[in-house]
Amino acid sequence: MASCKSKAGVQLGLVPLKHYENLCKETMSKTVWWFVSGADEEQQTHQSNLTSFSNYLIKPRFLRSIKQVDTSVIVFGTKFSSPIGVAPMGCLGWACQDGDCAVARAAQANKVPFVVSQLSSNTTADVTKAAPDSTRWQHMQMLNPASLNLDGIREAECRGYSGIVLTIDTSEIHRWFSVEEDFNHPNTPTEALKLLANHMWHGSWHDVQWLKSQTNLPVILKGIMTPEDALLAVQYGMDGIIVSNHGGRQLDGVMSSLDALGDIVRAVDGKIPVFFDGGIRKGRDIFTALSLGAKMVFVGRPVFMALHCNGQIGVQNVLQLLKKDLEFVMKTSGHENISDITNSSTIHVSKLHTTLG
C-alpha cells in the first residue's frame, strides 16, 4: 500500500497538536472530519474530557538533584519507553492510505503499544508485517453470539498480538453517525462494519468471562466508568481495565473519564492495572492521570489527525511530543520516575481551601 503524502504546512520535527487539528479542519472531507471530531448530542462529555484536567494542580517538589527523568513503564511484562499507548480507532484508512500499518510502525519506533481496532483498514497480517517488533493488542467489540469473536482471537494469537482489548460500551452504533450514508468512503473496512452492525452485543458479564476463558492473552475491558463495574471486572477475572467514556461518542451527559478515574483506582486497589483514555493532549494531562492511579494513558484523536496530515511521521511526532512534554513536567516538578508520581503529586482545586485554610 502506498505511503501517505504530507499535507502542506507540516514539516519534519515536533509539530504542536493544535497545528494538526487546524490543518485537518482545512483538508479533511466533511464526513471524515465529523467522524474523527464528532461526539454525541451537544458534546458535553467530550468537552468535559478535555477541560477536567484544569481542575487538578501540580504540587511540585524541589532540591531533588534530578538530572534526567525516566518515563518507562512495565505492563504485562513488557517494558515501554513511556506510559503512552495508541487507542483503538476504526477506519484509519480514511486518514491515510497506509492506515493501521503506518500507526503500527510509529508505535514500534516509539516503543509503545498500539491497540488495533476491530474496524482496522488493514488485515492483522498486514499490520504484523509492517511492524513485526511492535506491541499490538487486538481491539474487539463483543458480537452476538459471543462465539463470533473467536476467529478474531485466534487470528490475533497467530499473528503475535499480545493482548485483547474488549470494548463494552457499544451496544448501539453512534446515533450521530449514519452507517449507510457516512461509511460510503474509500478504505472503509466494509465487512467488519457489517459484522458489527448486524451482530451488536447486548450481553452480560458471563459472556465476557466466557471470552476470557478462550484465550491465554491478557483481556482488558475498555469502557469502565464506575467502581461497581471495575470490581465486577476483577471478580470475573479480567486482566486490566481502561477507564473510558468512548470520547463522548456513545452517550452525552456521562462524567469525564478523569472524574471517574480516582474512585475506580481506589476500588480496584491494585488488583489489576487501570489504564486511562479520554482527552489527553499534553504532558500535564498524562501526569495528572498517572497521579490519580492510571498505569498508562491512551491517545486517539490526535493520532488520527497527525496520521492524516503526515502519515507515520506525523504519528511519531505526536508520540514524541507527548513524551517530551511529560519529561519536562516531571523534571520541573521533581519527579524522576513514573513511580514517583502519586496521589500527592496533584491536588483538586476543590480541596485548596480545605488544605490551605
CSV table of C-alpha atoms in Angstrom, one decimal:
chain,number,residue,atom,x,y,z
A,1,MET,CA,0.0,0.0,0.0
A,2,ALA,CA,1.4,3.4,-0.9
A,3,SER,CA,2.5,5.7,1.9
A,4,CYS,CA,0.7,8.8,3.0
A,5,LYS,CA,1.6,12.2,1.4
A,6,SER,CA,2.4,15.0,3.8
A,7,LYS,CA,-0.2,17.8,3.8
A,8,ALA,CA,1.1,21.4,3.1
A,9,GLY,CA,2.3,23.2,6.2
A,10,VAL,CA,3.6,20.2,8.1
A,11,GLN,CA,7.4,19.9,8.3
A,12,LEU,CA,9.6,17.3,10.0
A,13,GLY,CA,10.3,17.9,13.7
A,14,LEU,CA,7.9,18.3,16.6
A,15,VAL,CA,4.7,19.9,15.5
A,16,PRO,CA,2.1,21.2,18.0
A,17,LEU,CA,-1.0,19.1,18.2
A,18,LYS,CA,-3.2,22.1,17.6
A,19,HIS,CA,-1.5,22.6,14.2
A,20,TYR,CA,-2.6,19.1,13.1
A,21,GLU,CA,-6.2,19.8,14.3
A,22,ASN,CA,-6.4,23.1,12.4
A,23,LEU,CA,-4.9,21.5,9.2
A,24,CYS,CA,-7.4,18.7,9.4
A,25,LYS,CA,-10.3,21.1,9.5
A,26,GLU,CA,-9.0,22.6,6.2
A,27,THR,CA,-8.0,19.4,4.4
A,28,MET,CA,-10.4,16.6,5.6
A,29,SER,CA,-13.7,15.9,3.9
A,30,LYS,CA,-16.7,16.9,5.9
A,31,THR,CA,-17.5,13.3,6.6
A,32,VAL,CA,-14.1,12.3,7.8
A,33,TRP,CA,-13.7,15.5,10.0
A,34,TRP,CA,-17.1,14.8,11.6
A,35,PHE,CA,-16.1,11.1,12.2
A,36,VAL,CA,-12.9,12.0,14.0
A,37,SER,CA,-14.0,15.1,15.9
A,38,GLY,CA,-17.7,14.4,16.5
A,39,ALA,CA,-19.4,13.2,19.6
A,40,ASP,CA,-22.9,12.6,20.9
A,41,GLU,CA,-25.6,15.3,21.1
A,42,GLU,CA,-24.1,18.6,22.5
A,43,GLN,CA,-20.7,17.1,23.1
A,44,GLN,CA,-20.8,18.0,26.8
A,45,THR,CA,-18.9,14.8,27.7
A,46,HIS,CA,-16.3,15.2,25.0
A,47,GLN,CA,-15.6,18.8,26.1
A,48,SER,CA,-15.6,17.7,29.8
A,49,ASN,CA,-12.9,15.1,28.9
A,50,LEU,CA,-10.7,18.0,27.7
A,51,THR,CA,-11.4,20.5,30.4
A,52,SER,CA,-11.5,18.4,33.6
A,53,PHE,CA,-7.7,18.3,33.7
A,54,SER,CA,-7.7,22.0,34.6
A,55,ASN,CA,-9.3,21.1,37.9
A,56,TYR,CA,-6.1,19.5,39.1
A,57,LEU,CA,-3.0,21.4,40.0
A,58,ILE,CA,0.6,20.0,40.3
A,59,LYS,CA,2.3,20.1,43.7
A,60,PRO,CA,6.0,20.5,42.7
A,61,ARG,CA,8.9,19.2,44.8
A,62,PHE,CA,12.4,20.8,44.6
A,63,LEU,CA,16.0,20.2,45.6
A,64,ARG,CA,15.9,16.6,44.5
A,65,SER,CA,19.0,16.7,42.2
A,66,ILE,CA,17.2,15.3,39.2
A,67,LYS,CA,19.4,15.4,36.1
A,68,GLN,CA,17.4,13.1,33.9
A,69,VAL,CA,13.9,11.6,34.2
A,70,ASP,CA,12.8,8.0,33.3
A,71,THR,CA,9.3,7.7,31.7
A,72,SER,CA,9.5,3.9,31.1
A,73,VAL,CA,6.8,1.6,32.4
A,74,ILE,CA,6.3,-2.2,32.5
A,75,VAL,CA,2.9,-3.5,31.5
A,76,PHE,CA,2.1,-7.2,31.4
A,77,GLY,CA,5.9,-8.0,31.5
A,78,THR,CA,6.8,-5.7,28.6
A,79,LYS,CA,8.9,-2.5,29.1
A,80,PHE,CA,7.6,0.6,27.2
A,81,SER,CA,9.5,3.8,26.7
A,82,SER,CA,6.6,5.9,28.1
A,83,PRO,CA,3.2,5.4,29.7
A,84,ILE,CA,1.6,6.5,26.4
A,85,GLY,CA,-0.3,4.0,24.2
A,86,VAL,CA,-2.3,4.4,20.9
A,87,ALA,CA,-6.0,3.9,21.4
A,88,PRO,CA,-8.1,1.8,19.1
A,89,MET,CA,-9.5,3.8,16.2
A,90,GLY,CA,-11.6,2.4,13.3
A,91,CYS,CA,-11.3,3.5,9.7
A,92,LEU,CA,-7.7,4.8,10.0
A,93,GLY,CA,-7.5,4.3,6.2
A,94,TRP,CA,-9.7,7.3,6.0
A,95,ALA,CA,-6.9,9.4,7.4
A,96,CYS,CA,-4.1,7.8,5.4
A,97,GLN,CA,-3.8,5.1,2.8
A,98,ASP,CA,-1.4,3.2,5.0
A,99,GLY,CA,-3.8,3.4,7.9
A,100,ASP,CA,-3.1,1.0,10.7
A,101,CYS,CA,0.2,-0.1,9.2
A,102,ALA,CA,1.6,3.4,9.5
A,103,VAL,CA,0.4,3.8,13.1
A,104,ALA,CA,1.9,0.4,14.0
A,105,ARG,CA,5.3,1.5,12.6
A,106,ALA,CA,5.1,4.7,14.5
A,107,ALA,CA,4.3,2.9,17.7
A,108,GLN,CA,7.1,0.4,17.1
A,109,ALA,CA,9.6,3.3,16.6
A,110,ASN,CA,8.5,4.9,19.8
A,111,LYS,CA,8.3,1.6,21.7
A,112,VAL,CA,4.7,2.0,22.9
A,113,PRO,CA,1.7,-0.3,22.5
A,114,PHE,CA,-0.9,0.0,19.7
A,115,VAL,CA,-4.4,-1.2,20.1
A,116,VAL,CA,-5.5,-2.3,16.6
A,117,SER,CA,-9.2,-1.7,16.1
A,118,GLN,CA,-11.7,-4.4,15.1
A,119,LEU,CA,-12.6,-1.9,12.3
A,120,SER,CA,-9.0,-1.7,11.1
A,121,SER,CA,-8.4,-0.7,7.5
A,122,ASN,CA,-5.7,-3.3,7.2
A,123,THR,CA,-5.6,-7.0,8.0
A,124,THR,CA,-3.8,-8.4,11.1
A,125,ALA,CA,-1.3,-10.0,8.7
A,126,ASP,CA,-0.5,-6.7,7.0
A,127,VAL,CA,-0.1,-4.8,10.4
A,128,THR,CA,2.1,-7.6,11.7
A,129,LYS,CA,4.3,-7.5,8.5
A,130,ALA,CA,4.5,-3.7,8.7
A,131,ALA,CA,5.7,-3.6,12.3
A,132,PRO,CA,6.7,-7.1,13.4
A,133,ASP,CA,8.5,-5.9,16.5
A,134,SER,CA,5.7,-3.7,17.8
A,135,THR,CA,3.5,-4.5,20.7
A,136,ARG,CA,0.0,-4.9,19.3
A,137,TRP,CA,-3.2,-5.5,21.3
A,138,GLN,CA,-6.3,-6.6,19.4
A,139,HIS,CA,-9.4,-4.5,20.0
A,140,MET,CA,-12.8,-6.1,19.8
A,141,GLN,CA,-16.4,-5.3,20.4
A,142,MET,CA,-18.4,-8.2,21.6
A,143,LEU,CA,-20.6,-9.8,19.0
A,144,ASN,CA,-23.8,-11.7,19.3
A,145,PRO,CA,-23.4,-14.6,19.6
A,146,ALA,CA,-20.1,-14.3,21.5
A,147,SER,CA,-18.6,-17.2,19.5
A,148,LEU,CA,-18.3,-14.8,16.6
A,149,ASN,CA,-15.3,-13.3,18.4
A,150,LEU,CA,-13.3,-16.5,18.3
A,151,ASP,CA,-11.9,-16.0,14.8
A,152,GLY,CA,-10.6,-12.6,15.7
A,153,ILE,CA,-9.0,-14.0,18.9
A,154,ARG,CA,-7.3,-16.9,17.0
A,155,GLU,CA,-6.0,-14.6,14.3
A,156,ALA,CA,-4.6,-12.2,16.9
A,157,GLU,CA,-2.9,-15.1,18.7
A,158,CYS,CA,-1.5,-16.4,15.4
A,159,ARG,CA,-0.1,-13.0,14.4
A,160,GLY,CA,1.7,-12.4,17.6
A,161,TYR,CA,-0.6,-9.9,19.2
A,162,SER,CA,-0.1,-9.8,23.0
A,163,GLY,CA,-3.5,-8.7,24.4
A,164,ILE,CA,-7.2,-8.4,23.8
A,165,VAL,CA,-9.0,-5.1,24.4
A,166,LEU,CA,-12.7,-5.6,24.7
A,167,THR,CA,-14.9,-2.5,24.3
A,168,ILE,CA,-18.1,-3.0,26.4
A,169,ASP,CA,-19.9,0.4,26.0
A,170,THR,CA,-21.0,-0.1,22.4
A,171,SER,CA,-24.3,-1.9,22.3
A,172,GLU,CA,-25.6,0.6,19.7
A,173,ILE,CA,-23.9,2.3,16.7
A,174,HIS,CA,-23.3,6.0,17.3
A,175,ARG,CA,-26.6,7.7,16.8
A,176,TRP,CA,-25.0,10.8,15.4
A,177,PHE,CA,-23.4,8.9,12.5
A,178,SER,CA,-25.2,7.1,9.7
A,179,VAL,CA,-23.6,3.8,8.7
A,180,GLU,CA,-25.4,3.8,5.3
A,181,GLU,CA,-24.5,7.4,4.3
A,182,ASP,CA,-21.3,8.2,6.1
A,183,PHE,CA,-19.3,5.0,5.7
A,184,ASN,CA,-19.5,5.2,1.9
A,185,HIS,CA,-15.8,6.1,1.7
A,186,PRO,CA,-12.7,4.5,0.2
A,187,ASN,CA,-10.6,2.3,2.5
A,188,THR,CA,-13.7,1.5,4.6
A,189,PRO,CA,-13.5,-1.9,6.4
A,190,THR,CA,-16.9,-2.8,5.0
A,191,GLU,CA,-17.1,-6.4,6.0
A,192,ALA,CA,-16.0,-5.8,9.6
A,193,LEU,CA,-18.5,-2.9,9.8
A,194,LYS,CA,-21.4,-5.1,8.5
A,195,LEU,CA,-20.5,-7.8,11.0
A,196,LEU,CA,-20.6,-5.3,13.9
A,197,ALA,CA,-23.8,-3.7,12.7
A,198,ASN,CA,-25.6,-7.0,12.2
A,199,HIS,CA,-24.4,-8.6,15.4
A,200,MET,CA,-24.4,-5.9,18.1
A,201,TRP,CA,-23.9,-7.3,21.5
A,202,HIS,CA,-26.4,-6.9,24.4
A,203,GLY,CA,-24.6,-9.4,26.6
A,204,SER,CA,-23.6,-10.0,30.2
A,205,TRP,CA,-20.6,-10.4,32.5
A,206,HIS,CA,-20.8,-14.1,31.9
A,207,ASP,CA,-20.3,-13.6,28.2
A,208,VAL,CA,-17.1,-11.6,29.0
A,209,GLN,CA,-16.0,-14.3,31.3
A,210,TRP,CA,-16.5,-16.9,28.6
A,211,LEU,CA,-14.4,-14.9,26.2
A,212,LYS,CA,-11.7,-14.6,28.7
A,213,SER,CA,-11.7,-18.4,29.1
A,214,GLN,CA,-11.0,-18.8,25.4
A,215,THR,CA,-7.5,-17.3,25.4
A,216,ASN,CA,-4.3,-17.1,27.4
A,217,LEU,CA,-3.8,-13.5,26.3
A,218,PRO,CA,-4.5,-10.7,28.8
A,219,VAL,CA,-8.0,-9.4,28.4
A,220,ILE,CA,-8.6,-5.7,29.1
A,221,LEU,CA,-12.1,-4.2,29.3
A,222,LYS,CA,-12.5,-0.8,27.8
A,223,GLY,CA,-15.4,1.4,28.8
A,224,ILE,CA,-15.3,1.0,32.6
A,225,MET,CA,-16.7,4.2,34.3
A,226,THR,CA,-17.8,3.2,37.8
A,227,PRO,CA,-16.2,1.5,40.8
A,228,GLU,CA,-19.0,-1.1,40.7
A,229,ASP,CA,-18.2,-2.3,37.2
A,230,ALA,CA,-14.4,-2.1,38.0
A,231,LEU,CA,-15.0,-4.5,40.9
A,232,LEU,CA,-17.0,-6.8,38.7
A,233,ALA,CA,-14.1,-6.8,36.2
A,234,VAL,CA,-11.9,-8.0,39.0
A,235,GLN,CA,-14.5,-10.6,40.1
A,236,TYR,CA,-14.8,-12.0,36.6
A,237,GLY,CA,-11.1,-12.4,36.1
A,238,MET,CA,-10.2,-9.6,33.8
A,239,ASP,CA,-6.5,-8.7,33.5
A,240,GLY,CA,-7.0,-4.9,33.3
A,241,ILE,CA,-9.5,-2.2,32.6
A,242,ILE,CA,-9.5,1.1,30.6
A,243,VAL,CA,-11.4,4.0,32.2
A,244,SER,CA,-13.1,5.5,29.1
A,245,ASN,CA,-16.4,7.1,28.0
A,246,HIS,CA,-15.6,6.4,24.4
A,247,GLY,CA,-14.6,10.0,23.9
A,248,GLY,CA,-18.1,11.2,24.5
A,249,ARG,CA,-19.1,9.5,21.2
A,250,GLN,CA,-21.6,7.0,22.7
A,251,LEU,CA,-23.6,8.9,25.2
A,252,ASP,CA,-23.5,12.6,26.1
A,253,GLY,CA,-24.0,13.6,29.8
A,254,VAL,CA,-21.6,11.0,31.1
A,255,MET,CA,-19.0,12.2,33.5
A,256,SER,CA,-15.5,12.8,32.2
A,257,SER,CA,-13.0,9.9,32.2
A,258,LEU,CA,-10.8,11.8,34.6
A,259,ASP,CA,-13.5,12.4,37.1
A,260,ALA,CA,-14.2,8.7,37.1
A,261,LEU,CA,-10.6,7.6,37.4
A,262,GLY,CA,-9.8,8.2,41.1
A,263,ASP,CA,-12.7,6.3,42.6
A,264,ILE,CA,-12.1,3.4,40.2
A,265,VAL,CA,-8.5,3.1,41.1
A,266,ARG,CA,-9.3,3.1,44.9
A,267,ALA,CA,-11.9,0.4,44.3
A,268,VAL,CA,-9.6,-1.9,42.4
A,269,ASP,CA,-6.9,-1.3,45.0
A,270,GLY,CA,-4.0,-2.6,42.8
A,271,LYS,CA,-5.6,-6.0,42.0
A,272,ILE,CA,-5.4,-5.3,38.2
A,273,PRO,CA,-3.9,-2.4,36.3
A,274,VAL,CA,-6.1,0.6,35.5
A,275,PHE,CA,-5.5,2.4,32.2
A,276,PHE,CA,-6.9,5.7,31.0
A,277,ASP,CA,-8.4,7.1,27.8
A,278,GLY,CA,-10.0,10.5,27.4
A,279,GLY,CA,-8.8,13.9,26.5
A,280,ILE,CA,-5.1,13.5,26.6
A,281,ARG,CA,-3.5,16.5,24.8
A,282,LYS,CA,-0.3,17.3,26.7
A,283,GLY,CA,2.2,16.1,29.2
A,284,ARG,CA,0.4,17.7,32.1
A,285,ASP,CA,-2.7,15.7,31.3
A,286,ILE,CA,-0.6,12.5,31.3
A,287,PHE,CA,1.0,13.5,34.6
A,288,THR,CA,-2.5,14.2,36.2
A,289,ALA,CA,-3.9,10.8,35.1
A,290,LEU,CA,-0.9,9.0,36.4
A,291,SER,CA,-1.2,10.8,39.7
A,292,LEU,CA,-4.7,9.5,40.1
A,293,GLY,CA,-3.5,6.0,39.6
A,294,ALA,CA,-3.5,5.2,35.9
A,295,LYS,CA,-0.8,2.8,34.8
A,296,MET,CA,-0.8,4.1,31.2
A,297,VAL,CA,-2.8,6.5,29.1
A,298,PHE,CA,-4.1,6.0,25.6
A,299,VAL,CA,-4.4,8.7,22.8
A,300,GLY,CA,-6.8,8.6,20.0
A,301,ARG,CA,-8.0,11.7,18.1
A,302,PRO,CA,-4.5,13.4,18.0
A,303,VAL,CA,-3.1,10.3,16.4
A,304,PHE,CA,-5.8,10.1,13.7
A,305,MET,CA,-5.3,13.8,12.9
A,306,ALA,CA,-1.5,13.5,12.7
A,307,LEU,CA,-1.8,10.4,10.5
A,308,HIS,CA,-4.0,12.4,8.1
A,309,CYS,CA,-1.5,15.3,8.0
A,310,ASN,CA,1.8,13.5,7.8
A,311,GLY,CA,1.4,9.7,7.9
A,312,GLN,CA,3.7,7.7,10.0
A,313,ILE,CA,6.0,10.7,10.7
A,314,GLY,CA,3.0,12.6,12.0
A,315,VAL,CA,2.1,9.9,14.5
A,316,GLN,CA,5.7,9.5,15.6
A,317,ASN,CA,5.7,13.3,16.1
A,318,VAL,CA,2.6,13.2,18.4
A,319,LEU,CA,4.1,10.3,20.5
A,320,GLN,CA,7.4,12.1,20.8
A,321,LEU,CA,5.9,15.4,21.6
A,322,LEU,CA,3.7,14.0,24.4
A,323,LYS,CA,6.7,12.1,25.8
A,324,LYS,CA,9.0,15.1,25.8
A,325,ASP,CA,6.2,17.2,27.4
A,326,LEU,CA,5.8,14.6,30.1
A,327,GLU,CA,9.6,14.6,30.7
A,328,PHE,CA,9.5,18.4,31.1
A,329,VAL,CA,6.6,18.3,33.6
A,330,MET,CA,8.3,15.5,35.6
A,331,LYS,CA,11.7,17.2,35.7
A,332,THR,CA,10.4,20.7,36.6
A,333,SER,CA,8.1,19.3,39.3
A,334,GLY,CA,10.7,17.0,40.9
A,335,HIS,CA,9.6,13.5,39.8
A,336,GLU,CA,12.4,11.4,38.5
A,337,ASN,CA,10.5,8.2,37.7
A,338,ILE,CA,6.9,7.3,36.8
A,339,SER,CA,6.6,5.6,40.2
A,340,ASP,CA,7.4,8.9,41.9
A,341,ILE,CA,4.1,10.3,40.5
A,342,THR,CA,1.5,9.6,43.2
A,343,ASN,CA,-1.8,10.9,44.5
A,344,SER,CA,0.1,13.5,46.5
A,345,SER,CA,1.6,14.9,43.2
A,346,THR,CA,-1.6,16.8,42.3
A,347,ILE,CA,-4.5,18.4,44.2
A,348,HIS,CA,-8.0,19.0,43.1
A,349,VAL,CA,-8.9,22.7,43.1
A,350,SER,CA,-11.9,22.0,45.4
A,351,LYS,CA,-9.5,20.9,48.1
A,352,LEU,CA,-7.4,24.0,48.1
A,353,HIS,CA,-9.4,26.0,50.6
A,354,THR,CA,-9.6,22.9,52.9
A,355,THR,CA,-5.9,22.3,52.7
A,356,LEU,CA,-4.7,25.9,52.9
A,357,GLY,CA,-7.3,27.1,55.4
